[in-house]
């Protein structure tokens, strides 16, 4: 068999991918398209959607609540990302070390991830109840308290996961790089900034994309802990959408918010991926 | 090991199909099978009366004749309207469902999903003379009946803790000035004057409902209820908002009220334990306390009417709250006869007796003579007379208006109570609602 | 002349790091204190819990709260959740492994387009499509069934799974394929004899990630199910809030119970679980 024939043989026919693509298109992509369609209709859950043109979008552009919600969402995402990335990175690198005690502690650190978002939100909802919980002051009643509670709860739950990601990434950094640096006389902190951080670039991108898209799943946390409160101060976009859809039964408007949300999230993910060259699937070990 | 991975893969596929198949077979029965009639009820302490009614009906001759059994589904309270809406929009809609009349069923009526019960009631003596006419009318839309009363009357009452009042030598307030005075004295004694389930928001609504009524009379909200959003601009609304703000700033509700919930028992507990001296709440507070803190309910729970506001246009006898709750019938039900036969039981003496035993006041015409057998005849008679003598009974605002008005309205009320909106901002935000 | 030997320093990961040590202990406290409070409160009698300091161990510990939870449908919710998790994992594997195989091995316009579709799919948040999905599920007569939860959950677990699998597959060297091709192997045989064994790490990562997504999913069960029959654990917990109310001990007991199954798996298969999740980052 010639080289090229060997290369061509045994390649799976594209047909194999069809079931997966169809399934995904039906249950994920088609609803997305439908959401865009619904944003141009009005529907209250009963009967059929009725087209209303740009009415929902005009309402969206003039809605003060949307601006506030957008601000809160961005603030929450950025704060969570900063908090979680710093702690996960440090813990992950630390955990990559091979000491025995580090392994034991890492095992304990992982436990929060085993609980569901719902369970964790409930846990802190119970602990933060001003009358019957642990802290006898109204943490969730103040804007900053509620906001920080959400950031903290999100971190408590997801830092273990991202720590693992960074740990995996750190373990894969080839020793030779550190040895070379040590020979050059670089100290611990210098090695961290010059070797560890750059080598974790791909890991950081994976982790960050997952974190940012995942911070939209703080929906459960917001629903259970603060219900978007106090007032509307922690009503992130997903919550606003839920409220418009399942409390006001204005599904057309909710779909407009949803479409807006997806466009924003996609743009953000694309930007992140492009900025870090992740899409090319380049290895950090090029040239070795 | 090739066979291992191939077998493993096929096994995964088979398991998938199997489990998916199992779940498809095991999914719940949809309505439409004429044997089961599904009824959605608001899942709180008072469902025991409905549970008994279902057992009674399923064993009765009427059920056999209509060839139907009732299956009662208790939907947790926080989610009830949303769950009802999603269920009604699906092929698995309930045949019979709990509601508050007014705005809560308007959407269903407009989508032609309700059975018009007017003629059924007219032609059936049990139904036509079984209920207080004003209550039946309150469940109607545009003159047609869509609901049969199935719970007690629910005026909002000012409850108070008798032993705390006795210790502080206080009497329940009859004027607003007295209320403010009591407020001051309780604060001095380090007791929170009022329990408030701020997290649910509708307990806060009750304060505004009464204040607007006492200050401006029931006409103010009537205007708004009929679709006139400029009605929010009535000076009574602004004054009520300012009064409420004054109360909050004076510490009348304590500090953490926006995190306390009524629905999960937080506010009743705060009240029962004596941490708060008073609780403005619907009459169901009595049966809630009876269920959760029976000793408190039996010995220390006191009640009074909401005080008068000096210089206000509202009659002190006016009442706000829910006339009652209703059963409505889904137009797409598979067994209308069984559904209506079940509804007839609500006019029966057995049903009324169960309600009375639970501490509620039935809205049936035979209610008055049953009051003596209530666990608390004094409270029963007080409530009955309160409603009977009321010149006006305003339906809870969040049930009277459309959901797409009530949701933002509740949000604005929440913001007012937590201090995010000033009274003036509150009014202008409300005026901007559709 | 003797070579100047540099002073051998121990590898950075083996030297003690007091600052990091302190930081790790701090985080340990942050992790352990809520868990301790949760367990301690769950063992407290209900009437004693009110207004109590949850950090003190209970004076009169009781399992009554756990009893309450178990008698309120917990077992049923657990069984439903397990079924959902199994079904979702199955669907994802059956659909994604061939898909990733095609994406990596077949270099047509279509396969790279399909791959990019999934890349973008990572960014579609489930919340955004809840409303149209609800409409679709109602029309398909699947509302209030476990399938209504399983199918969308599987679909939304696919993008990350495809990403992980393609990442692992990319590392299989072309030579191995060519060697098998020279042996006259078909694509199917290559899949089962070469690809699957070599991507066990990626597959276990996908299994774990997907199972956890399904196990902890809340939004889809919240919107697409309503009655007790198809209720899953997370939704059961949510309903316990209004059911148990301020019975904080019972509520926390339910949280503890909900964590036990996964904790058991964790104890037994910690290496696999952790190794699998670490695989997400290595790529």
PDB file of C-alpha atoms in Angstrom, chain A residues 8-259:
ATOM      1  CA  UNK A   8      -6.558   7.559   3.252  1.00  0.00           C
ATOM      2  CA  UNK A   9      -7.653   4.109   4.321  1.00  0.00           C
ATOM      3  CA  UNK A  10      -9.330   3.603   7.607  1.00  0.00           C
ATOM      4  CA  UNK A  11     -10.647   7.117   7.897  1.00  0.00           C
ATOM      5  CA  UNK A  12     -14.144   7.117   9.250  1.00  0.00           C
ATOM      6  CA  UNK A  13     -16.838   8.232   6.945  1.00  0.00           C
ATOM      7  CA  UNK A  14     -18.342  11.571   7.852  1.00  0.00           C
ATOM      8  CA  UNK A  15     -21.648   9.751   8.193  1.00  0.00           C
ATOM      9  CA  UNK A  16     -20.565   8.555  11.632  1.00  0.00           C
ATOM     10  CA  UNK A  17     -20.791  12.049  12.961  1.00  0.00           C
ATOM     11  CA  UNK A  18     -24.334  12.566  11.767  1.00  0.00           C
ATOM     12  CA  UNK A  19     -26.303  11.140  14.738  1.00  0.00           C
ATOM     13  CA  UNK A  20     -24.365  13.311  17.137  1.00  0.00           C
ATOM     14  CA  UNK A  21     -24.685  16.418  15.032  1.00  0.00           C
ATOM     15  CA  UNK A  22     -28.388  15.865  14.463  1.00  0.00           C
ATOM     16  CA  UNK A  23     -29.082  15.303  18.135  1.00  0.00           C
ATOM     17  CA  UNK A  24     -27.174  18.397  19.121  1.00  0.00           C
ATOM     18  CA  UNK A  25     -28.778  20.500  16.436  1.00  0.00           C
ATOM     19  CA  UNK A  26     -32.246  19.377  17.467  1.00  0.00           C
ATOM     20  CA  UNK A  27     -31.888  19.898  21.201  1.00  0.00           C
ATOM     21  CA  UNK A  28     -29.446  22.756  21.404  1.00  0.00           C
ATOM     22  CA  UNK A  29     -29.096  24.664  18.157  1.00  0.00           C
ATOM     23  CA  UNK A  30     -32.717  24.550  16.989  1.00  0.00           C
ATOM     24  CA  UNK A  31     -33.997  25.875  20.339  1.00  0.00           C
ATOM     25  CA  UNK A  32     -31.502  28.700  20.017  1.00  0.00           C
ATOM     26  CA  UNK A  33     -32.891  29.599  16.614  1.00  0.00           C
ATOM     27  CA  UNK A  34     -36.395  29.223  17.995  1.00  0.00           C
ATOM     28  CA  UNK A  35     -35.501  31.588  20.815  1.00  0.00           C
ATOM     29  CA  UNK A  36     -34.528  34.208  18.274  1.00  0.00           C
ATOM     30  CA  UNK A  37     -37.829  33.650  16.471  1.00  0.00           C
ATOM     31  CA  UNK A  38     -39.774  33.859  19.734  1.00  0.00           C
ATOM     32  CA  UNK A  39     -38.132  37.182  20.502  1.00  0.00           C
ATOM     33  CA  UNK A  40     -40.137  38.627  17.648  1.00  0.00           C
ATOM     34  CA  UNK A  41     -43.394  37.233  19.010  1.00  0.00           C
ATOM     35  CA  UNK A  42     -45.508  37.580  22.066  1.00  0.00           C
ATOM     36  CA  UNK A  43     -46.517  34.469  23.954  1.00  0.00           C
ATOM     37  CA  UNK A  44     -47.882  33.937  27.457  1.00  0.00           C
ATOM     38  CA  UNK A  45     -47.588  30.160  27.670  1.00  0.00           C
ATOM     39  CA  UNK A  46     -51.120  29.427  26.557  1.00  0.00           C
ATOM     40  CA  UNK A  47     -52.107  29.145  22.942  1.00  0.00           C
ATOM     41  CA  UNK A  48     -49.628  29.941  20.189  1.00  0.00           C
ATOM     42  CA  UNK A  49     -46.996  32.665  19.817  1.00  0.00           C
ATOM     43  CA  UNK A  50     -48.127  35.718  17.849  1.00  0.00           C
ATOM     44  CA  UNK A  51     -45.634  37.768  15.795  1.00  0.00           C
ATOM     45  CA  UNK A  52     -45.155  41.337  16.978  1.00  0.00           C
ATOM     46  CA  UNK A  53     -42.121  42.506  15.036  1.00  0.00           C
ATOM     47  CA  UNK A  54     -39.564  44.539  16.927  1.00  0.00           C
ATOM     48  CA  UNK A  55     -41.694  45.324  19.993  1.00  0.00           C
ATOM     49  CA  UNK A  56     -39.697  43.164  22.404  1.00  0.00           C
ATOM     50  CA  UNK A  57     -36.391  44.475  21.130  1.00  0.00           C
ATOM     51  CA  UNK A  58     -37.492  48.064  21.484  1.00  0.00           C
ATOM     52  CA  UNK A  59     -38.558  47.326  25.025  1.00  0.00           C
ATOM     53  CA  UNK A  60     -35.184  45.702  25.656  1.00  0.00           C
ATOM     54  CA  UNK A  61     -33.235  48.713  24.509  1.00  0.00           C
ATOM     55  CA  UNK A  62     -35.207  51.058  26.725  1.00  0.00           C
ATOM     56  CA  UNK A  63     -35.371  48.839  29.785  1.00  0.00           C
ATOM     57  CA  UNK A  64     -33.492  50.275  32.757  1.00  0.00           C
ATOM     58  CA  UNK A  65     -33.571  46.917  34.428  1.00  0.00           C
ATOM     59  CA  UNK A  66     -31.607  45.439  31.573  1.00  0.00           C
ATOM     60  CA  UNK A  67     -28.778  47.928  31.975  1.00  0.00           C
ATOM     61  CA  UNK A  68     -28.629  47.257  35.672  1.00  0.00           C
ATOM     62  CA  UNK A  69     -28.769  43.521  35.135  1.00  0.00           C
ATOM     63  CA  UNK A  70     -26.018  43.679  32.543  1.00  0.00           C
ATOM     64  CA  UNK A  71     -23.799  45.658  34.898  1.00  0.00           C
ATOM     65  CA  UNK A  72     -24.398  43.209  37.717  1.00  0.00           C
ATOM     66  CA  UNK A  73     -23.736  40.237  35.453  1.00  0.00           C
ATOM     67  CA  UNK A  74     -20.481  41.656  34.163  1.00  0.00           C
ATOM     68  CA  UNK A  75     -19.338  42.647  37.639  1.00  0.00           C
ATOM     69  CA  UNK A  76     -20.202  39.248  39.030  1.00  0.00           C
ATOM     70  CA  UNK A  77     -18.480  37.405  36.179  1.00  0.00           C
ATOM     71  CA  UNK A  78     -15.316  39.450  36.425  1.00  0.00           C
ATOM     72  CA  UNK A  79     -15.140  39.300  40.225  1.00  0.00           C
ATOM     73  CA  UNK A  80     -15.793  35.575  40.261  1.00  0.00           C
ATOM     74  CA  UNK A  81     -13.244  34.991  37.550  1.00  0.00           C
ATOM     75  CA  UNK A  82     -10.587  36.963  39.409  1.00  0.00           C
ATOM     76  CA  UNK A  83     -11.313  35.320  42.743  1.00  0.00           C
ATOM     77  CA  UNK A  84     -11.514  31.810  41.369  1.00  0.00           C
ATOM     78  CA  UNK A  85      -8.576  32.045  38.981  1.00  0.00           C
ATOM     79  CA  UNK A  86      -6.165  33.414  41.549  1.00  0.00           C
ATOM     80  CA  UNK A  87      -7.093  30.898  44.219  1.00  0.00           C
ATOM     81  CA  UNK A  88      -7.355  27.929  41.827  1.00  0.00           C
ATOM     82  CA  UNK A  89      -4.060  28.723  40.187  1.00  0.00           C
ATOM     83  CA  UNK A  90      -2.199  29.039  43.447  1.00  0.00           C
ATOM     84  CA  UNK A  91      -3.830  25.977  44.945  1.00  0.00           C
ATOM     85  CA  UNK A  92      -3.368  24.002  41.729  1.00  0.00           C
ATOM     86  CA  UNK A  93       0.304  24.724  41.479  1.00  0.00           C
ATOM     87  CA  UNK A  94       0.726  23.998  45.161  1.00  0.00           C
ATOM     88  CA  UNK A  95      -1.185  20.748  44.823  1.00  0.00           C
ATOM     89  CA  UNK A  96       0.952  19.672  41.899  1.00  0.00           C
ATOM     90  CA  UNK A  97       3.759  19.229  44.367  1.00  0.00           C
ATOM     91  CA  UNK A  98       4.317  15.678  45.424  1.00  0.00           C
ATOM     92  CA  UNK A  99       4.356  15.964  49.193  1.00  0.00           C
ATOM     93  CA  UNK A 100       2.139  13.544  51.037  1.00  0.00           C
ATOM     94  CA  UNK A 101       0.336  16.166  53.044  1.00  0.00           C
ATOM     95  CA  UNK A 102      -0.500  18.060  49.913  1.00  0.00           C
ATOM     96  CA  UNK A 103      -2.244  15.001  48.513  1.00  0.00           C
ATOM     97  CA  UNK A 104      -4.286  14.543  51.659  1.00  0.00           C
ATOM     98  CA  UNK A 105      -5.321  18.177  51.813  1.00  0.00           C
ATOM     99  CA  UNK A 106      -6.171  18.159  48.109  1.00  0.00           C
ATOM    100  CA  UNK A 107      -8.496  15.266  48.699  1.00  0.00           C
ATOM    101  CA  UNK A 108     -10.334  17.296  51.305  1.00  0.00           C
ATOM    102  CA  UNK A 109     -10.389  20.423  49.171  1.00  0.00           C
ATOM    103  CA  UNK A 110     -12.248  18.537  46.508  1.00  0.00           C
ATOM    104  CA  UNK A 111     -15.289  17.737  48.625  1.00  0.00           C
ATOM    105  CA  UNK A 112     -17.308  20.918  47.883  1.00  0.00           C
ATOM    106  CA  UNK A 113     -17.377  20.005  44.217  1.00  0.00           C
ATOM    107  CA  UNK A 114     -19.246  16.831  45.040  1.00  0.00           C
ATOM    108  CA  UNK A 115     -22.308  18.757  46.109  1.00  0.00           C
ATOM    109  CA  UNK A 116     -24.724  20.165  43.545  1.00  0.00           C
ATOM    110  CA  UNK A 117     -25.145  23.908  43.023  1.00  0.00           C
ATOM    111  CA  UNK A 118     -28.577  23.556  44.557  1.00  0.00           C
ATOM    112  CA  UNK A 119     -27.264  21.789  47.637  1.00  0.00           C
ATOM    113  CA  UNK A 120     -24.528  24.359  48.166  1.00  0.00           C
ATOM    114  CA  UNK A 121     -26.864  27.292  47.663  1.00  0.00           C
ATOM    115  CA  UNK A 122     -29.212  25.690  50.204  1.00  0.00           C
ATOM    116  CA  UNK A 123     -26.353  25.133  52.619  1.00  0.00           C
ATOM    117  CA  UNK A 124     -25.341  28.765  52.605  1.00  0.00           C
ATOM    118  CA  UNK A 125     -28.945  29.933  52.509  1.00  0.00           C
ATOM    119  CA  UNK A 126     -29.454  28.045  55.766  1.00  0.00           C
ATOM    120  CA  UNK A 127     -26.179  29.199  57.297  1.00  0.00           C
ATOM    121  CA  UNK A 128     -26.801  32.837  56.382  1.00  0.00           C
ATOM    122  CA  UNK A 129     -30.403  33.007  57.581  1.00  0.00           C
ATOM    123  CA  UNK A 130     -30.410  35.957  59.995  1.00  0.00           C
ATOM    124  CA  UNK A 131     -32.768  34.344  62.475  1.00  0.00           C
ATOM    125  CA  UNK A 132     -31.944  30.700  62.409  1.00  0.00           C
ATOM    126  CA  UNK A 133     -28.519  30.374  60.849  1.00  0.00           C
ATOM    127  CA  UNK A 134     -24.926  30.714  61.926  1.00  0.00           C
ATOM    128  CA  UNK A 135     -24.285  34.383  61.315  1.00  0.00           C
ATOM    129  CA  UNK A 136     -26.820  36.408  63.217  1.00  0.00           C
ATOM    130  CA  UNK A 137     -26.813  39.405  60.965  1.00  0.00           C
ATOM    131  CA  UNK A 138     -28.600  40.064  57.740  1.00  0.00           C
ATOM    132  CA  UNK A 139     -25.789  39.369  55.254  1.00  0.00           C
ATOM    133  CA  UNK A 140     -28.093  38.847  52.330  1.00  0.00           C
ATOM    134  CA  UNK A 141     -30.047  42.003  53.044  1.00  0.00           C
ATOM    135  CA  UNK A 142     -27.336  44.373  51.904  1.00  0.00           C
ATOM    136  CA  UNK A 143     -26.259  44.730  48.291  1.00  0.00           C
ATOM    137  CA  UNK A 144     -22.597  44.150  48.971  1.00  0.00           C
ATOM    138  CA  UNK A 145     -23.360  41.283  51.327  1.00  0.00           C
ATOM    139  CA  UNK A 146     -25.567  39.553  48.801  1.00  0.00           C
ATOM    140  CA  UNK A 147     -23.089  40.135  45.973  1.00  0.00           C
ATOM    141  CA  UNK A 148     -20.107  38.878  47.922  1.00  0.00           C
ATOM    142  CA  UNK A 149     -22.118  35.913  49.158  1.00  0.00           C
ATOM    143  CA  UNK A 150     -22.766  34.874  45.562  1.00  0.00           C
ATOM    144  CA  UNK A 151     -19.117  35.320  44.593  1.00  0.00           C
ATOM    145  CA  UNK A 152     -18.018  33.370  47.645  1.00  0.00           C
ATOM    146  CA  UNK A 153     -20.511  30.543  47.175  1.00  0.00           C
ATOM    147  CA  UNK A 154     -19.609  30.245  43.508  1.00  0.00           C
ATOM    148  CA  UNK A 155     -15.945  30.119  44.411  1.00  0.00           C
ATOM    149  CA  UNK A 156     -16.484  27.627  47.211  1.00  0.00           C
ATOM    150  CA  UNK A 157     -18.103  25.289  44.767  1.00  0.00           C
ATOM    151  CA  UNK A 158     -15.967  25.673  41.665  1.00  0.00           C
ATOM    152  CA  UNK A 159     -12.487  26.398  42.962  1.00  0.00           C
ATOM    153  CA  UNK A 160     -11.933  22.667  43.609  1.00  0.00           C
ATOM    154  CA  UNK A 161     -12.707  21.919  39.962  1.00  0.00           C
ATOM    155  CA  UNK A 162     -10.475  24.612  38.576  1.00  0.00           C
ATOM    156  CA  UNK A 163      -7.755  23.707  41.047  1.00  0.00           C
ATOM    157  CA  UNK A 164      -7.730  20.284  39.460  1.00  0.00           C
ATOM    158  CA  UNK A 165      -7.467  21.789  36.018  1.00  0.00           C
ATOM    159  CA  UNK A 166      -4.507  23.907  37.050  1.00  0.00           C
ATOM    160  CA  UNK A 167      -3.013  21.000  38.926  1.00  0.00           C
ATOM    161  CA  UNK A 168      -3.227  18.870  35.815  1.00  0.00           C
ATOM    162  CA  UNK A 169      -1.713  21.636  33.794  1.00  0.00           C
ATOM    163  CA  UNK A 170       1.068  22.258  36.303  1.00  0.00           C
ATOM    164  CA  UNK A 171       1.963  18.585  36.508  1.00  0.00           C
ATOM    165  CA  UNK A 172       2.496  18.541  32.781  1.00  0.00           C
ATOM    166  CA  UNK A 173       5.100  21.285  32.823  1.00  0.00           C
ATOM    167  CA  UNK A 174       8.305  19.502  31.933  1.00  0.00           C
ATOM    168  CA  UNK A 175      10.867  19.408  34.654  1.00  0.00           C
ATOM    169  CA  UNK A 176      13.672  20.353  32.316  1.00  0.00           C
ATOM    170  CA  UNK A 177      12.396  23.899  32.132  1.00  0.00           C
ATOM    171  CA  UNK A 178      12.720  24.273  35.883  1.00  0.00           C
ATOM    172  CA  UNK A 179      16.073  22.587  35.963  1.00  0.00           C
ATOM    173  CA  UNK A 180      17.367  24.911  33.284  1.00  0.00           C
ATOM    174  CA  UNK A 181      16.093  27.887  35.211  1.00  0.00           C
ATOM    175  CA  UNK A 182      17.614  26.621  38.432  1.00  0.00           C
ATOM    176  CA  UNK A 183      20.950  26.303  36.695  1.00  0.00           C
ATOM    177  CA  UNK A 184      20.579  29.869  35.560  1.00  0.00           C
ATOM    178  CA  UNK A 185      20.112  30.821  39.172  1.00  0.00           C
ATOM    179  CA  UNK A 186      16.429  31.697  39.082  1.00  0.00           C
ATOM    180  CA  UNK A 187      14.720  31.625  42.488  1.00  0.00           C
ATOM    181  CA  UNK A 188      11.341  30.161  43.325  1.00  0.00           C
ATOM    182  CA  UNK A 189       9.280  33.258  42.576  1.00  0.00           C
ATOM    183  CA  UNK A 190      11.143  33.991  39.388  1.00  0.00           C
ATOM    184  CA  UNK A 191      10.516  30.458  38.223  1.00  0.00           C
ATOM    185  CA  UNK A 192       6.851  30.839  39.008  1.00  0.00           C
ATOM    186  CA  UNK A 193       6.413  33.953  36.943  1.00  0.00           C
ATOM    187  CA  UNK A 194       8.705  33.034  34.076  1.00  0.00           C
ATOM    188  CA  UNK A 195       7.914  29.374  33.664  1.00  0.00           C
ATOM    189  CA  UNK A 196       4.829  28.241  35.490  1.00  0.00           C
ATOM    190  CA  UNK A 197       2.516  31.041  34.432  1.00  0.00           C
ATOM    191  CA  UNK A 198       3.367  31.065  30.739  1.00  0.00           C
ATOM    192  CA  UNK A 199       3.206  27.281  30.544  1.00  0.00           C
ATOM    193  CA  UNK A 200      -0.256  27.383  32.030  1.00  0.00           C
ATOM    194  CA  UNK A 201      -1.564  29.563  29.251  1.00  0.00           C
ATOM    195  CA  UNK A 202      -3.700  26.918  27.559  1.00  0.00           C
ATOM    196  CA  UNK A 203      -4.896  25.653  30.900  1.00  0.00           C
ATOM    197  CA  UNK A 204      -5.838  29.155  31.919  1.00  0.00           C
ATOM    198  CA  UNK A 205      -7.827  29.603  28.743  1.00  0.00           C
ATOM    199  CA  UNK A 206      -9.753  26.368  29.207  1.00  0.00           C
ATOM    200  CA  UNK A 207     -10.391  27.188  32.805  1.00  0.00           C
ATOM    201  CA  UNK A 208     -11.402  30.769  32.058  1.00  0.00           C
ATOM    202  CA  UNK A 209     -13.803  29.884  29.269  1.00  0.00           C
ATOM    203  CA  UNK A 210     -15.447  27.250  31.458  1.00  0.00           C
ATOM    204  CA  UNK A 211     -15.522  29.685  34.358  1.00  0.00           C
ATOM    205  CA  UNK A 212     -17.076  32.523  32.436  1.00  0.00           C
ATOM    206  CA  UNK A 213     -19.733  30.471  30.715  1.00  0.00           C
ATOM    207  CA  UNK A 214     -20.216  28.624  33.989  1.00  0.00           C
ATOM    208  CA  UNK A 215     -20.759  31.797  35.959  1.00  0.00           C
ATOM    209  CA  UNK A 216     -24.007  32.055  34.111  1.00  0.00           C
ATOM    210  CA  UNK A 217     -25.031  28.889  35.919  1.00  0.00           C
ATOM    211  CA  UNK A 218     -25.025  30.873  39.118  1.00  0.00           C
ATOM    212  CA  UNK A 219     -28.713  31.017  38.331  1.00  0.00           C
ATOM    213  CA  UNK A 220     -29.440  28.416  41.027  1.00  0.00           C
ATOM    214  CA  UNK A 221     -27.306  30.293  43.504  1.00  0.00           C
ATOM    215  CA  UNK A 222     -29.082  33.579  42.808  1.00  0.00           C
ATOM    216  CA  UNK A 223     -32.509  31.936  42.784  1.00  0.00           C
ATOM    217  CA  UNK A 224     -32.032  30.240  46.128  1.00  0.00           C
ATOM    218  CA  UNK A 225     -29.819  32.720  47.968  1.00  0.00           C
ATOM    219  CA  UNK A 226     -31.034  36.156  47.002  1.00  0.00           C
ATOM    220  CA  UNK A 227     -33.899  35.875  44.467  1.00  0.00           C
ATOM    221  CA  UNK A 228     -32.159  38.681  42.620  1.00  0.00           C
ATOM    222  CA  UNK A 229     -32.260  40.877  45.698  1.00  0.00           C
ATOM    223  CA  UNK A 230     -32.012  42.990  47.694  1.00  0.00           C
ATOM    224  CA  UNK A 231     -34.416  44.751  45.372  1.00  0.00           C
ATOM    225  CA  UNK A 232     -32.912  43.938  42.000  1.00  0.00           C
ATOM    226  CA  UNK A 233     -29.276  44.318  42.928  1.00  0.00           C
ATOM    227  CA  UNK A 234     -28.176  40.782  42.192  1.00  0.00           C
ATOM    228  CA  UNK A 235     -30.573  40.058  39.341  1.00  0.00           C
ATOM    229  CA  UNK A 236     -28.139  38.740  36.777  1.00  0.00           C
ATOM    230  CA  UNK A 237     -29.259  38.365  33.168  1.00  0.00           C
ATOM    231  CA  UNK A 238     -30.316  34.713  33.454  1.00  0.00           C
ATOM    232  CA  UNK A 239     -32.425  35.631  36.459  1.00  0.00           C
ATOM    233  CA  UNK A 240     -34.014  38.554  34.639  1.00  0.00           C
ATOM    234  CA  UNK A 241     -34.842  36.178  31.831  1.00  0.00           C
ATOM    235  CA  UNK A 242     -36.322  33.625  34.197  1.00  0.00           C
ATOM    236  CA  UNK A 243     -38.435  36.298  35.828  1.00  0.00           C
ATOM    237  CA  UNK A 244     -39.716  37.678  32.541  1.00  0.00           C
ATOM    238  CA  UNK A 245     -40.556  34.179  31.356  1.00  0.00           C
ATOM    239  CA  UNK A 246     -41.788  32.306  34.378  1.00  0.00           C
ATOM    240  CA  UNK A 247     -43.145  35.050  36.589  1.00  0.00           C
ATOM    241  CA  UNK A 248     -44.529  37.571  34.130  1.00  0.00           C
ATOM    242  CA  UNK A 249     -45.194  34.908  31.478  1.00  0.00           C
ATOM    243  CA  UNK A 250     -43.845  37.270  28.858  1.00  0.00           C
ATOM    244  CA  UNK A 251     -41.982  34.576  26.946  1.00  0.00           C
ATOM    245  CA  UNK A 252     -41.375  36.778  23.923  1.00  0.00           C
ATOM    246  CA  UNK A 253     -39.490  39.311  25.981  1.00  0.00           C
ATOM    247  CA  UNK A 254     -37.681  36.559  27.863  1.00  0.00           C
ATOM    248  CA  UNK A 255     -36.537  35.176  24.518  1.00  0.00           C
ATOM    249  CA  UNK A 256     -35.199  38.568  23.537  1.00  0.00           C
ATOM    250  CA  UNK A 257     -33.143  38.668  26.728  1.00  0.00           C
ATOM    251  CA  UNK A 258     -32.014  35.109  26.067  1.00  0.00           C
ATOM    252  CA  UNK A 259     -30.864  35.920  22.546  1.00  0.00           C
TER     253      UNK A 259
END
